[in-house]
Coordinates of C-alpha atoms in Angstrom, one line a residue:
M1 CA 21.8 15.4 -12.4
F2 CA 18.8 17.1 -11.1
L3 CA 15.4 16.4 -12.7
D4 CA 12.1 17.9 -12.0
V5 CA 9.7 15.4 -13.7
K6 CA 6.3 16.7 -13.1
D7 CA 5.8 17.5 -16.5
Y8 CA 7.3 14.1 -18.0
D9 CA 5.8 11.0 -19.2
S10 CA 7.3 7.5 -18.2
K11 CA 9.1 7.0 -21.6
T12 CA 10.5 10.4 -21.5
L13 CA 11.7 9.9 -17.9
N14 CA 13.3 6.8 -18.5
D15 CA 15.1 7.7 -21.4
M16 CA 16.8 10.3 -19.7
L17 CA 17.7 8.1 -16.7
R18 CA 19.3 5.7 -19.1
K19 CA 21.6 8.1 -20.7
A20 CA 22.8 9.7 -17.5
K21 CA 26.3 9.5 -16.8
E22 CA 25.8 10.3 -13.0
D23 CA 23.4 9.7 -9.9
C24 CA 20.0 11.4 -10.5
S25 CA 17.8 13.1 -8.0
I26 CA 14.2 13.3 -9.2
T27 CA 11.4 15.6 -7.9
G28 CA 7.9 16.0 -8.8
C29 CA 7.5 12.2 -9.5
C30 CA 3.8 11.4 -9.5
G31 CA 3.0 7.8 -10.9
Q32 CA 5.6 7.5 -13.7
R33 CA 6.0 3.9 -14.2
F34 CA 9.1 1.8 -14.6
I35 CA 11.4 4.0 -13.3
A36 CA 14.9 2.7 -13.6
A37 CA 13.6 -0.6 -15.5
G38 CA 16.8 -2.7 -16.3
I39 CA 19.4 0.0 -15.1
S40 CA 22.8 -1.2 -14.0
N41 CA 24.5 1.7 -12.7
N42 CA 24.1 5.1 -10.7
H43 CA 22.0 5.9 -7.7
I44 CA 18.6 7.3 -8.1
T45 CA 16.9 9.6 -5.3
I46 CA 13.1 10.0 -5.9
D47 CA 11.2 12.6 -3.9
G48 CA 7.4 11.8 -5.1
I49 CA 5.4 8.6 -5.4
P50 CA 6.7 6.6 -8.4
G51 CA 4.3 4.4 -10.3
N52 CA 4.2 0.4 -10.9
A53 CA 7.2 -1.4 -11.5
L54 CA 9.6 1.0 -9.9
G55 CA 13.1 -0.8 -10.5
A56 CA 11.5 -3.8 -12.6
Y57 CA 14.4 -5.7 -13.9
L58 CA 17.0 -3.7 -12.0
N59 CA 20.5 -4.9 -12.6
G60 CA 22.7 -3.3 -10.1
A61 CA 21.5 0.4 -9.8
S62 CA 20.3 1.6 -6.5
I63 CA 17.0 3.5 -5.7
T64 CA 15.9 5.6 -2.7
V65 CA 12.2 6.8 -2.5
H66 CA 11.4 9.4 0.2
A67 CA 7.8 8.6 0.1
N68 CA 5.3 5.5 -0.8
A69 CA 5.6 3.4 -4.0
Q70 CA 3.0 1.7 -6.0
D71 CA 2.8 -2.0 -7.2
A72 CA 5.1 -4.1 -8.3
V73 CA 8.4 -2.6 -6.7
G74 CA 11.5 -4.7 -8.0
D75 CA 9.6 -6.8 -10.2
T76 CA 12.0 -9.4 -11.7
M77 CA 14.9 -7.8 -10.0
N78 CA 18.3 -9.1 -10.7
A79 CA 20.6 -7.0 -8.7
G80 CA 21.1 -3.7 -6.8
K81 CA 19.0 -2.0 -3.9
I82 CA 15.7 -0.2 -3.5
V83 CA 14.8 1.6 -0.4
V84 CA 11.4 3.0 0.4
H85 CA 10.9 5.4 3.2
G86 CA 7.0 4.8 3.0
S87 CA 4.9 2.0 2.4
I88 CA 4.7 -0.1 -1.0
G89 CA 1.6 -1.8 -3.1
D90 CA 1.0 -5.1 -4.2
T91 CA 3.2 -7.8 -5.5
A92 CA 6.6 -6.2 -4.5
G93 CA 9.7 -8.6 -5.4
Y94 CA 7.5 -10.5 -8.1
A95 CA 10.0 -13.1 -9.5
M96 CA 12.9 -11.4 -8.0
R97 CA 16.2 -13.3 -8.1
G98 CA 18.8 -10.9 -6.5
G99 CA 19.3 -7.7 -5.0
K100 CA 17.5 -6.1 -1.8
I101 CA 14.4 -4.3 -1.2
F102 CA 13.9 -2.5 2.3
V103 CA 10.5 -1.1 2.9
K104 CA 10.2 1.1 6.1
G105 CA 6.5 0.7 6.2
N106 CA 3.7 -1.9 5.2
A107 CA 3.4 -3.9 1.9
G108 CA 0.2 -5.0 0.2
Y109 CA -0.6 -8.3 -1.1
R110 CA 1.2 -11.2 -2.7
A111 CA 4.6 -9.7 -1.4
G112 CA 7.4 -11.8 -2.6
I113 CA 5.2 -14.0 -5.1
H114 CA 7.4 -16.4 -7.2
M115 CA 10.8 -15.1 -5.3
K116 CA 13.7 -17.1 -6.3
A117 CA 17.4 -17.3 -5.9
Y118 CA 19.7 -17.8 -9.0
R119 CA 23.3 -19.5 -8.7
D120 CA 24.8 -17.4 -6.2
K121 CA 22.2 -14.5 -6.2
V122 CA 19.8 -14.6 -3.1
P123 CA 17.2 -11.8 -3.1
V124 CA 16.1 -10.4 0.0
L125 CA 12.9 -8.6 1.0
V126 CA 12.6 -6.7 4.2
I127 CA 9.1 -5.1 5.2
G128 CA 9.3 -3.0 8.4
G129 CA 5.4 -3.0 8.9
T130 CA 3.1 -5.3 7.8
A131 CA 2.3 -7.6 4.7
G132 CA -1.1 -8.2 3.1
S133 CA -2.3 -11.6 2.3
F134 CA -0.6 -14.5 0.0
L135 CA 2.8 -13.3 1.1
G136 CA 5.6 -15.6 -0.1
E137 CA 3.1 -17.1 -2.5
Y138 CA 5.0 -19.9 -4.5
Q139 CA 8.2 -18.6 -3.1
A140 CA 11.2 -20.9 -4.6
G141 CA 14.5 -19.3 -2.8
G142 CA 15.6 -16.1 -1.2
V143 CA 14.5 -14.5 2.3
I144 CA 11.7 -12.5 3.2
V145 CA 11.6 -10.6 6.7
V146 CA 8.5 -8.9 8.1
L147 CA 9.3 -6.9 11.1
G148 CA 5.4 -5.7 12.1
L149 CA 6.9 -2.4 13.7
H150 CA 3.8 -0.3 14.8
A151 CA 1.4 -3.2 14.0
K152 CA -0.4 -2.8 17.3
N153 CA -3.4 -5.4 17.4
Q154 CA -2.9 -6.0 13.7
K155 CA -1.8 -9.3 12.4
I156 CA 1.7 -9.1 11.0
V157 CA 0.7 -11.0 7.7
G158 CA -2.9 -11.3 6.1
N159 CA -4.5 -14.4 4.9
F160 CA -3.1 -17.4 3.2
P161 CA 0.9 -16.7 3.8
C162 CA 3.2 -19.3 2.1
T163 CA 0.8 -20.7 -0.4
G164 CA 2.7 -23.2 -2.4
M165 CA 6.2 -22.1 -1.1
H166 CA 8.5 -24.6 -2.3
G167 CA 12.2 -22.6 -1.4
G168 CA 13.7 -19.9 0.5
K169 CA 12.8 -18.7 4.0
L170 CA 10.5 -16.3 5.8
F171 CA 11.3 -14.7 9.0
L172 CA 8.4 -13.2 11.1
R173 CA 8.7 -10.9 14.1
S174 CA 6.0 -12.7 15.9
D175 CA 5.2 -16.1 17.8
C176 CA 2.9 -16.3 15.0
R177 CA -0.1 -17.9 17.1
D178 CA -2.6 -15.9 15.2
I179 CA -1.4 -17.1 11.7
T180 CA -2.6 -20.2 9.9
F181 CA 0.2 -21.6 7.5
P182 CA -0.4 -24.3 4.6
T183 CA 0.5 -27.9 5.6
Q184 CA 3.4 -28.1 3.2
V185 CA 5.7 -25.5 5.1
T186 CA 7.2 -25.7 8.7
S187 CA 7.0 -23.1 11.1
R188 CA 9.4 -23.0 13.9
L189 CA 12.0 -21.0 16.2
P190 CA 15.0 -20.0 14.0
E191 CA 18.2 -21.7 14.8
P192 CA 21.2 -19.8 16.0
E193 CA 23.0 -19.4 12.7
E194 CA 19.6 -18.4 11.3
L195 CA 19.3 -15.9 13.8
E196 CA 23.0 -14.5 12.9
E197 CA 21.7 -14.4 9.3
L198 CA 18.6 -12.5 10.3
C199 CA 21.0 -10.0 12.3
T200 CA 22.6 -8.8 9.2
Y201 CA 19.3 -8.1 7.4
I202 CA 17.7 -6.3 10.4
S203 CA 21.1 -4.3 10.9
E204 CA 21.0 -2.9 7.6
Y205 CA 17.4 -2.2 7.8
C206 CA 18.0 -0.2 11.0
A207 CA 20.9 1.6 9.5
L208 CA 18.7 2.9 6.6
F209 CA 15.7 3.9 8.7
G210 CA 17.1 4.9 12.0
Y211 CA 15.8 1.9 14.3
D212 CA 17.5 0.1 17.1
T213 CA 18.8 -3.4 16.1
S214 CA 18.9 -4.9 19.4
E215 CA 15.3 -3.6 20.4
I216 CA 14.0 -5.3 17.3
L217 CA 15.9 -8.6 17.7
S218 CA 14.7 -8.7 21.5
S219 CA 11.2 -9.9 20.1
P220 CA 10.4 -13.3 19.3
F221 CA 10.7 -14.4 15.7
T222 CA 9.4 -17.5 13.8
V223 CA 11.0 -18.9 10.6
V224 CA 8.8 -20.6 7.9
T225 CA 10.6 -23.0 5.4
P226 CA 9.0 -25.4 3.1
D227 CA 8.6 -29.1 4.0
S228 CA 11.0 -31.7 2.7
H229 CA 7.9 -33.4 1.2
N230 CA 6.6 -30.3 -0.7
P231 CA 4.5 -31.5 -3.3
Y232 CA 4.9 -28.0 -5.2
K233 CA 8.5 -28.8 -5.7
Q234 CA 8.3 -31.1 -8.6
M235 CA 6.1 -28.4 -10.4
Y236 CA 8.7 -26.0 -10.3
V237 CA 12.3 -27.7 -10.0
A238 CA 13.9 -29.9 -12.2
N239 CA 15.4 -32.9 -11.1

């Protein structure tokens, strides 16, 4: 189904998507919010810039954006896949507990905040460029990957990464000598099995955006995990 939504408000657009029985191609998108919120089927392609909370509560559908996206992409996402052929705003993957988000470009502040795993669900957020401050804040599960492609002299992440982190892991394509981590996490070289896991995420990223997997993996990576004596764990995890 083809939809030119330049004259649609957010509610009208989302009502149409929920009623759709087939894949949807959207043009003229300019800031409409909550696109595909809670949807569990169909593939949605967007030409234009979606507004806040794209794919919030997504429950199995897939979304491809051929532009940038605004804040809160994949907020509380449960399952499915979001692919953004541009950059995204702040708080991507907030409280995400399943599914995958792939971003070709950069991410703003607080990407992966409160990200968590749920039973057999392991959410994945892959950022091809750089990420802003407070990456992985209070992360409780899942995987975040930041590749820093074309970062040049810019740090791969901003200030205060992994603040309050108490679960999950973070892969950074960097030796991280210029990054200060909080004391409750450990940064180190990945183990061989972790590199195998990382390769699956990077291979999928490269297939989506046309990069070379071996070239990306030829650079050093750092993996960050919470310390076993993490004081934040008792605040969020029941014994």
